Coordinates of N, CA and C in Angstrom, one line a residue:
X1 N 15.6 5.3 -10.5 CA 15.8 6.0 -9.3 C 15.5 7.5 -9.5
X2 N 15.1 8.2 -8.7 CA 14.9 9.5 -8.3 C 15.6 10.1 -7.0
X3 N 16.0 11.7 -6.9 CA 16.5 12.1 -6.0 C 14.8 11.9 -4.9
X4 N 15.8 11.5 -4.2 CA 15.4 11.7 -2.4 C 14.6 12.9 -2.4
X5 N 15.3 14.0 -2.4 CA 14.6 15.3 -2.3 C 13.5 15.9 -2.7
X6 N 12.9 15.3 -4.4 CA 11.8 15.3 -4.5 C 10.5 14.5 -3.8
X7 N 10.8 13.3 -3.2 CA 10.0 12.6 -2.9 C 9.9 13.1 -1.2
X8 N 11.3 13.7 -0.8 CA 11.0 14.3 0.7 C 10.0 15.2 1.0
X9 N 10.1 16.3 -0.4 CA 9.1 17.6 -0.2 C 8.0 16.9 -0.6
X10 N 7.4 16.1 -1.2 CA 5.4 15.4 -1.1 C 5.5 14.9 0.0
X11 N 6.7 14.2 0.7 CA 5.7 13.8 2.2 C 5.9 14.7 3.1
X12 N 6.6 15.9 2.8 CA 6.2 16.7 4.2 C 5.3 17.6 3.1
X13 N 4.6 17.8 2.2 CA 3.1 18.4 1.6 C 2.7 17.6 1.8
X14 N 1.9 16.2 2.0 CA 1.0 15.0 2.0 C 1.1 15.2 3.7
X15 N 2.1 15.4 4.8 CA 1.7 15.3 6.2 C 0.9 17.0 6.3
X16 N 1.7 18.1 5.5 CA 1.4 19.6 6.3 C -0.4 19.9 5.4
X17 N -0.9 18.7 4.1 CA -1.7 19.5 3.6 C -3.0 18.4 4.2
X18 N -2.8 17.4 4.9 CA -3.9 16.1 4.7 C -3.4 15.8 6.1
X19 N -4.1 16.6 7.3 CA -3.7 16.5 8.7 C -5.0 15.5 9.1
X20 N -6.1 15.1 8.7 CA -7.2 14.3 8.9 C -6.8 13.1 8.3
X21 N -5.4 12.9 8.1 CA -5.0 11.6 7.3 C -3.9 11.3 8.3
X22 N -3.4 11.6 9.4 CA -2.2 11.6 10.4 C -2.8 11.0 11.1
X23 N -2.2 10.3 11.7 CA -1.9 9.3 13.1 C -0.8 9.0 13.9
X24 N -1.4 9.2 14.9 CA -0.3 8.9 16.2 C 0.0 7.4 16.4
X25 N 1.9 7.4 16.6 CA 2.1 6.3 16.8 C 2.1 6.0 18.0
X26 N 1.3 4.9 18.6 CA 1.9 4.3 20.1 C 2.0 5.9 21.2
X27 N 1.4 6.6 21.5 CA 1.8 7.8 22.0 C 3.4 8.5 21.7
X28 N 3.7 8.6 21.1 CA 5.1 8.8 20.6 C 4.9 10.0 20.4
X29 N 5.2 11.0 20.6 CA 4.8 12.7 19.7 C 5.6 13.0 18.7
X30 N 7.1 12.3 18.5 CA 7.7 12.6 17.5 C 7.7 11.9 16.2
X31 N 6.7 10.8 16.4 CA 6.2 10.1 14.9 C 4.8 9.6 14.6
X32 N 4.6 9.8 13.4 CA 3.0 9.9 12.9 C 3.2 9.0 11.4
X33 N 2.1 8.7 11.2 CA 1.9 8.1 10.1 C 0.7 8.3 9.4
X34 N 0.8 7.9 7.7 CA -0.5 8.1 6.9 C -0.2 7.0 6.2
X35 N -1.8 6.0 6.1 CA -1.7 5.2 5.0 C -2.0 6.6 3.1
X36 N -1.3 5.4 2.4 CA -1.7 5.9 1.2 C -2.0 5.0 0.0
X37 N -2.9 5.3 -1.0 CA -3.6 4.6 -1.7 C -2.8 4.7 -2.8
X38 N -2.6 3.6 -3.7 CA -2.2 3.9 -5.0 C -2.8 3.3 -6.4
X39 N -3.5 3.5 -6.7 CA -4.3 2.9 -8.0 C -4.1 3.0 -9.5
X40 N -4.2 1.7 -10.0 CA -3.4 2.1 -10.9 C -4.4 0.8 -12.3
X41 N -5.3 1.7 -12.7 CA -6.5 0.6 -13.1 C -7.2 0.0 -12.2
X42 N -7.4 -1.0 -11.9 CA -8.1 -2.2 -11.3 C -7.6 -2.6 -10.1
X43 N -5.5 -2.2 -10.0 CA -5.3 -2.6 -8.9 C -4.8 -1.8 -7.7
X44 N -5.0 -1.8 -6.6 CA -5.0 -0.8 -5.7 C -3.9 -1.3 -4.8
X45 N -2.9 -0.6 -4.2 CA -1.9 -1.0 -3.4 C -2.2 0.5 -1.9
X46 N -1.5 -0.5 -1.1 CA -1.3 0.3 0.1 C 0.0 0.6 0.8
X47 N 0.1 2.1 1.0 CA 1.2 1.8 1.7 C 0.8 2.6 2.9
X48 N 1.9 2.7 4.0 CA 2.1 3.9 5.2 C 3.6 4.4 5.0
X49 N 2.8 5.7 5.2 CA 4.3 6.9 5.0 C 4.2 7.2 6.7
X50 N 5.4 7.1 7.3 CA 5.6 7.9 8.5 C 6.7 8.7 8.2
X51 N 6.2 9.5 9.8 CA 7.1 10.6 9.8 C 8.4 10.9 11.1
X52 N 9.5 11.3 10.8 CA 9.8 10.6 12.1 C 10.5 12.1 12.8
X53 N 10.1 12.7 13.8 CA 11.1 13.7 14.1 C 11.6 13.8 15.2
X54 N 12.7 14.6 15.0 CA 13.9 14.7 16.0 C 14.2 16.3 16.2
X55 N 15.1 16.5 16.9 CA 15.2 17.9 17.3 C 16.0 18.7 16.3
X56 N 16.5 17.9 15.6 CA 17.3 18.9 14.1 C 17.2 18.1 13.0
X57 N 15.8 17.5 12.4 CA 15.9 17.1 11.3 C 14.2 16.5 11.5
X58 N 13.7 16.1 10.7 CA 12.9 15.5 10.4 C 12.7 14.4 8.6
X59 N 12.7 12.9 9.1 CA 13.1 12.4 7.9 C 11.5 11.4 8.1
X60 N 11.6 10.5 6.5 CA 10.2 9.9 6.4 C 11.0 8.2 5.9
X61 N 9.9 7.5 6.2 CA 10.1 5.7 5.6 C 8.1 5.9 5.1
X62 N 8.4 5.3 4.0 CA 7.7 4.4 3.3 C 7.9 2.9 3.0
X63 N 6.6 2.0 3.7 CA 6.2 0.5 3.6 C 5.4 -0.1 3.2
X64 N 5.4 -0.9 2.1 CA 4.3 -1.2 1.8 C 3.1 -1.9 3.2
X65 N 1.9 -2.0 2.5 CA 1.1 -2.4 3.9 C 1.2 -3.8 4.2
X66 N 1.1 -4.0 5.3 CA 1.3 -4.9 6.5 C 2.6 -6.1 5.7
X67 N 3.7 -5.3 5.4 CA 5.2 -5.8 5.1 C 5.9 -5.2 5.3
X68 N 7.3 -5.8 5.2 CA 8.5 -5.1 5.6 C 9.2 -4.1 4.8
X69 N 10.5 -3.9 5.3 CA 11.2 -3.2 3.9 C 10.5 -1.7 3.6
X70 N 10.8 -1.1 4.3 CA 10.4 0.7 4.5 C 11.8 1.1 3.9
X71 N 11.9 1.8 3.3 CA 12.4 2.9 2.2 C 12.9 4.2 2.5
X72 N 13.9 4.6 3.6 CA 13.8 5.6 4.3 C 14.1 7.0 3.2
X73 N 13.3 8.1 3.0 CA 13.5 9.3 2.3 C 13.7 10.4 3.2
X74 N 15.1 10.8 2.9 CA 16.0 11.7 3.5 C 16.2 13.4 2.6
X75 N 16.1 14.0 3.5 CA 16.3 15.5 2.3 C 17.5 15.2 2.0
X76 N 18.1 14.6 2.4 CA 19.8 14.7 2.0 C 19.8 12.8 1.5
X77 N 19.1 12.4 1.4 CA 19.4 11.0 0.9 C 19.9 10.3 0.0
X78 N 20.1 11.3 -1.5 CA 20.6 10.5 -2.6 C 19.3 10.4 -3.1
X79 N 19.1 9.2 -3.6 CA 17.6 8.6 -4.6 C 17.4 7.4 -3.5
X80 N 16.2 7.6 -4.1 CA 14.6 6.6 -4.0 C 14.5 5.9 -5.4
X81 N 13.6 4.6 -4.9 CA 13.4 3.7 -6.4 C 12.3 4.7 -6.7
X82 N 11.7 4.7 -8.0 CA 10.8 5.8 -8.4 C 8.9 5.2 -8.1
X83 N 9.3 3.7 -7.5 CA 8.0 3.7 -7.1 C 7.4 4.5 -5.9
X84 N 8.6 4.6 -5.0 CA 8.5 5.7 -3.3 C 8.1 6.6 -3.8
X85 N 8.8 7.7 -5.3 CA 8.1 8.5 -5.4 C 7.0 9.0 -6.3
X86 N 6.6 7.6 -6.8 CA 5.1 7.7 -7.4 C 4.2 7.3 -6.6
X87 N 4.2 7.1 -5.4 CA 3.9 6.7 -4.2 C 2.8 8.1 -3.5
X88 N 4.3 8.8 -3.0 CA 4.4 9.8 -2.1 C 3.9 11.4 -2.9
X89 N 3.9 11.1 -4.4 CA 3.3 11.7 -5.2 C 2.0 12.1 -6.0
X90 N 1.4 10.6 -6.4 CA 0.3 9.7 -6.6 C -0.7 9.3 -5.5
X91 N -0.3 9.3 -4.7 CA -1.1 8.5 -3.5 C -2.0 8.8 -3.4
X92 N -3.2 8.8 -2.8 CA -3.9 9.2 -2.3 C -4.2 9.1 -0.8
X93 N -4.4 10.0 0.2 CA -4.3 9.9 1.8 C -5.7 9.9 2.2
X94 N -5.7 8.1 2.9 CA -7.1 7.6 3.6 C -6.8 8.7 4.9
X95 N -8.2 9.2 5.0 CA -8.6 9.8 6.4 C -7.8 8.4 7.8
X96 N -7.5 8.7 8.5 CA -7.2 7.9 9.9 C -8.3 7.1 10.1
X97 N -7.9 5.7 10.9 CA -8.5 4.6 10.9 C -9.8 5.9 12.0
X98 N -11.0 5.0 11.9 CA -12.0 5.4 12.5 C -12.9 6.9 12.6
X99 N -12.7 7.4 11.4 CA -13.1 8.6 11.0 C -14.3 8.8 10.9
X100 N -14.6 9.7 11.0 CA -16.3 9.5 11.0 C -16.9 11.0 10.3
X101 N -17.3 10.8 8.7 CA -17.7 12.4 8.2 C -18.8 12.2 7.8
X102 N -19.9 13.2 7.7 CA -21.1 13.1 7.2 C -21.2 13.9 5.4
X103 N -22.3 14.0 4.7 CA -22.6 14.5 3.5 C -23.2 15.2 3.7
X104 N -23.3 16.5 3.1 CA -24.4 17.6 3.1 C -24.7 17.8 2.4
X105 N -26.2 17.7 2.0 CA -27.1 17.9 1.0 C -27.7 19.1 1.4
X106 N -27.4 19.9 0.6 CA -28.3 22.0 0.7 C -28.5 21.9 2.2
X107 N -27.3 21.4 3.1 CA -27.1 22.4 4.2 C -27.5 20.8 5.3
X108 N -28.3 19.7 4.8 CA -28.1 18.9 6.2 C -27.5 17.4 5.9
X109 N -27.1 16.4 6.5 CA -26.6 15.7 6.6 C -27.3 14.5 6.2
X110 N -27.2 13.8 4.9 CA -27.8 12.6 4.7 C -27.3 11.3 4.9
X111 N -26.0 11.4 5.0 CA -25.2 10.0 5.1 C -24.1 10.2 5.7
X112 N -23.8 9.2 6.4 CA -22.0 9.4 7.3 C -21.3 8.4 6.5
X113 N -19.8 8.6 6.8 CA -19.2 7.7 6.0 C -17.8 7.7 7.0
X114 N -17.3 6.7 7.2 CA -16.7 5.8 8.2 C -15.6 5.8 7.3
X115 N -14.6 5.5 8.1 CA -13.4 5.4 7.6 C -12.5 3.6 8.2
X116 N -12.2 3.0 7.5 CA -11.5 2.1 8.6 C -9.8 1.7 8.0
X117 N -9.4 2.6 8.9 CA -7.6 2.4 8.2 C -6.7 1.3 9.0
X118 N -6.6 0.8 9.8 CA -6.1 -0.4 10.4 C -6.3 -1.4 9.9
X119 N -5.2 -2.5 10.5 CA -5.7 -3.7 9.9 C -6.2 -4.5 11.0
X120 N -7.4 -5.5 10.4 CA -7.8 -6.7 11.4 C -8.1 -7.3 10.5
X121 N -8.3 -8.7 11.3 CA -8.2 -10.1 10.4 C -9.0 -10.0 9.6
X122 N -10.7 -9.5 10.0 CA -11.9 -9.4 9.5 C -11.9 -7.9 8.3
X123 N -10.7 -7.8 8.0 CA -10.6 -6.3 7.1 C -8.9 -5.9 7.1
X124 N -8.3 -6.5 6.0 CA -6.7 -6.7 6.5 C -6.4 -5.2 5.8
X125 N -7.1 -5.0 4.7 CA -7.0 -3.5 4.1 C -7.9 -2.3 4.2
X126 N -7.4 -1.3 4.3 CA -7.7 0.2 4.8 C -9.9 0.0 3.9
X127 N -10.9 0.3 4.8 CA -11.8 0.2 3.8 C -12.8 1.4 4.4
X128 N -14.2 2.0 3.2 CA -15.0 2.9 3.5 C -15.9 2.7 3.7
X129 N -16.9 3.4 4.3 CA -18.4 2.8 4.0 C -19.3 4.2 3.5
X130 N -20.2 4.1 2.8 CA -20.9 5.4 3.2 C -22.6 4.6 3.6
X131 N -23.1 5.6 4.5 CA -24.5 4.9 5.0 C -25.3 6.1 4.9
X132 N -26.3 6.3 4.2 CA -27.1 7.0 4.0 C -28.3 6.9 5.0
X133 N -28.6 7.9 5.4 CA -29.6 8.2 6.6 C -30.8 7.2 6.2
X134 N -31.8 6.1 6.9 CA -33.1 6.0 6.6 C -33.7 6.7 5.7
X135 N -34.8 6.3 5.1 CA -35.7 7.4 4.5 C -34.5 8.7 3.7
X136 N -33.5 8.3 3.5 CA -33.1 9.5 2.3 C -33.3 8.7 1.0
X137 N -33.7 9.9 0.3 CA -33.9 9.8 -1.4 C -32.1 9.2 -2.0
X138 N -32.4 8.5 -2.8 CA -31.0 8.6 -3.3 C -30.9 9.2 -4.0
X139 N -31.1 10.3 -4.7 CA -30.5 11.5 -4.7 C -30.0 12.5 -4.2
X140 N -30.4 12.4 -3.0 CA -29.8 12.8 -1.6 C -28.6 12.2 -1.2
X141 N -28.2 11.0 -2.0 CA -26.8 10.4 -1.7 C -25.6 11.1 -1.9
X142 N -24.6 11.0 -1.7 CA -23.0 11.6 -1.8 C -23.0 10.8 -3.3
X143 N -22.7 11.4 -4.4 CA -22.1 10.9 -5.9 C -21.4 9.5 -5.3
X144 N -20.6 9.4 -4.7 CA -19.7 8.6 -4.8 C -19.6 7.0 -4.2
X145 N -21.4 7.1 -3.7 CA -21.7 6.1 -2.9 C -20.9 4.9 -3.4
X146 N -21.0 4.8 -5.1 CA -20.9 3.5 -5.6 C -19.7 3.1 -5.7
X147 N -19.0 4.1 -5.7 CA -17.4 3.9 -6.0 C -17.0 2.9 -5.2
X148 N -15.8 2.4 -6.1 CA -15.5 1.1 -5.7 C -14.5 1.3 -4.5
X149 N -13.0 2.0 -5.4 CA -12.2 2.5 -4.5 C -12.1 4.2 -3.6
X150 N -11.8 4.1 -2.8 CA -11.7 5.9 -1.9 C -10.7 6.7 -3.2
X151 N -11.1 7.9 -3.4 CA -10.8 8.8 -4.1 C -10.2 10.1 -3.7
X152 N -9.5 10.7 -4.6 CA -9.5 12.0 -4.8 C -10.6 13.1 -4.4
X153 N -11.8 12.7 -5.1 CA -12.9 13.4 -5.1 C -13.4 13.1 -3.2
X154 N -12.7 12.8 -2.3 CA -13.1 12.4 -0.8 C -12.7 14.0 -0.1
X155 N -11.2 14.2 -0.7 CA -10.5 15.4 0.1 C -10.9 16.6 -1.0
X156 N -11.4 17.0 -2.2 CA -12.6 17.6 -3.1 C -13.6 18.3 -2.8
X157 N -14.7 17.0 -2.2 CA -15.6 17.7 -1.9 C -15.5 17.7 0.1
X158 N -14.5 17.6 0.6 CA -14.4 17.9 1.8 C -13.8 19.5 2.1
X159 N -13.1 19.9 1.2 CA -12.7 21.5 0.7 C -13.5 22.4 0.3
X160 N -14.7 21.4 -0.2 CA -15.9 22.3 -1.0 C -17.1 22.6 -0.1
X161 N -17.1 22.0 1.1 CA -18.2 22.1 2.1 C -19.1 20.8 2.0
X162 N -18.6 20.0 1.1 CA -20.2 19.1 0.9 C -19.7 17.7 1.7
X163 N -18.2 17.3 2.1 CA -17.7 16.4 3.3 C -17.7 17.4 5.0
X164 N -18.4 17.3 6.0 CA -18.4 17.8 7.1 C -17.3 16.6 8.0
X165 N -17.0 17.3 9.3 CA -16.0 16.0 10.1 C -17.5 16.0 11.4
X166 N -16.6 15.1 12.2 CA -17.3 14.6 13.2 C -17.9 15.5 14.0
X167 N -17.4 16.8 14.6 CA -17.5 18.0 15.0 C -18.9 18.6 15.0
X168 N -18.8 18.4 13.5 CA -20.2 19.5 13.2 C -22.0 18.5 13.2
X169 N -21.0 16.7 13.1 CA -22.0 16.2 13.2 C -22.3 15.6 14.6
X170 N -21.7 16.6 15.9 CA -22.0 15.5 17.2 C -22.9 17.0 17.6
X171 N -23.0 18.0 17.1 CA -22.7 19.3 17.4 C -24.8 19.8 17.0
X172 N -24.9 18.4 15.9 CA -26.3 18.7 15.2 C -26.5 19.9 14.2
X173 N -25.6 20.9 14.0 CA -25.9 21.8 14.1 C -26.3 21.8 12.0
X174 N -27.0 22.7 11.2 CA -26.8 22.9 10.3 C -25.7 22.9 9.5
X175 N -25.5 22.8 8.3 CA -24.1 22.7 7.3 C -24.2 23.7 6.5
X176 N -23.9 24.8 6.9 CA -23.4 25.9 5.5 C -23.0 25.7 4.3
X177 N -23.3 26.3 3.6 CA -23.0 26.1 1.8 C -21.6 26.7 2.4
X178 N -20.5 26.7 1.3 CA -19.3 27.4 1.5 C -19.5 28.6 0.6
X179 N -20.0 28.8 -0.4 CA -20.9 30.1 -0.9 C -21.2 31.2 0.1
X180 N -22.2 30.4 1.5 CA -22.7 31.0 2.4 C -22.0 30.9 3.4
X181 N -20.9 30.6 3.7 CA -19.5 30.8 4.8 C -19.2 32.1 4.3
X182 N -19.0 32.2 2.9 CA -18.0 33.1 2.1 C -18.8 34.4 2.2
X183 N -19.6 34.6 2.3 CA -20.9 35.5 2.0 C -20.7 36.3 3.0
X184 N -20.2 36.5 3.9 CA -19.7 37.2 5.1 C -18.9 38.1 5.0
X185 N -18.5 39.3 4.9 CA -17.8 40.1 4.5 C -16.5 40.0 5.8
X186 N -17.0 39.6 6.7 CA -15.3 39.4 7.4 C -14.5 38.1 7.0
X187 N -15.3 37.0 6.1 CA -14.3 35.9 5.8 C -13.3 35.9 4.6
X188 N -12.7 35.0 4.0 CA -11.7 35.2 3.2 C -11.1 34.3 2.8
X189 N -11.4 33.5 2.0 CA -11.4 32.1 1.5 C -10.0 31.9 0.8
X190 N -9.1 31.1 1.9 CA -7.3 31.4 2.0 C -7.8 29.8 0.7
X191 N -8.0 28.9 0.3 CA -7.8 27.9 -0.7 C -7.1 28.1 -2.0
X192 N -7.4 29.5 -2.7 CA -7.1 29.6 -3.8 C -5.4 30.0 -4.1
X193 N -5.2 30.6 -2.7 CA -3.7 30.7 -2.2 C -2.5 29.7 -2.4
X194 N -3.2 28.6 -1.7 CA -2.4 27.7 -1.8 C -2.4 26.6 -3.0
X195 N -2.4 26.4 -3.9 CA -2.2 26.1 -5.0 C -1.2 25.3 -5.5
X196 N -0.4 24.2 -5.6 CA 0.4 23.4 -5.6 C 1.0 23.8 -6.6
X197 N 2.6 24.6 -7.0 CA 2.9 24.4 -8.6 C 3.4 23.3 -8.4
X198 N 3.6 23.2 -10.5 CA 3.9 22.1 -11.0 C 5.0 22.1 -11.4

């Protein structure tokens, strides 16, 4: 067992830092949810962390996927079994069901990659795709085409400029190096700020 408290502050860092991984429940404004990945070798588990708020508190449950038995983590809760918080710690946060980002290769878009976080019969677990444009070189591919399971390296190189969201691709428009965002003498590249201690 572990205190509560530690595993409270990763899920409100996992909702405040991974907002393209949040979902609305049922129209509800005071609760949201994120699946999360957890890999461990060969075998990959899923859970959903929601978030539940109220007008003087804000508390979280963790469930495994599509089962019962949520785990409620409270700032003031006592302990958690220490899987919630290898969980909530470890995880990794799938983008929201139906996501839709593209890859930028030296500024244009070679491949989109789909997100599918819901369950249906035809796909009971959270899964990715990446599709590489016609006619691209596969070298022109995203590294990670082959990967088995969604990674780390997803929310990486989406910080680094080389994951775009849906926006910039309904929008056509060019993809900036982040080099050449930075290059601007009015910008100011707040990332290195935030920095997680350990």
């Amino acid at each position: 067992m572990v205190p509560a408290s530690r595993a409270y502050l990763a899920c409100r860092y996992l909702f405040n830092e991974y907002p393209l991984a949040v979902s609305g429940v049922d129209h509800i404004p005071a609760m949201h949810t994120m699946v999360l990945m957890l890999c461990d070798g060969e075998q990959v588990r899923f859970f959903v962390l929601m978030r539940i708020r109220s007008r003087s508190r804000t508390d979280y449950t963790l469930s495994p996927w599509r089962a019962t038995g949520a785990v409620e983590i409270a700032a003031d809760g006592g302990e958690v079994p220490e899987l919630v918080a290898n969980v909530v710690e470890q995880g990794i946060p799938v983008p929201r069901d139906g996501s839709l980002f593209g890859w930028a290769y030296q500024e244009i878009v070679t491949a989109l990659i789909v997100i599918y976080a819901s369950y249906r019969p035809d796909s009971p677990v959270p899964v990715w795709s990446v599709m590489p444009l016609v006619g691209t070189p596969e070298s022109q591919w995203p590294p990670f085409s082959i990967e088995r399971f969604f990674g780390r390296w997803f929310w990486k190189d989406l910080q680094a400029g080389n994951i775009v969201g849906a926006a910039a691709l309904r929008a056509g428009m060019a993809v900036p190096s982040l080099t050449n965002l930075l290059a601007e003498a009015r910008k100011t590249d707040l990332a290195p700020r935030f920095q997680v201690s350990a």
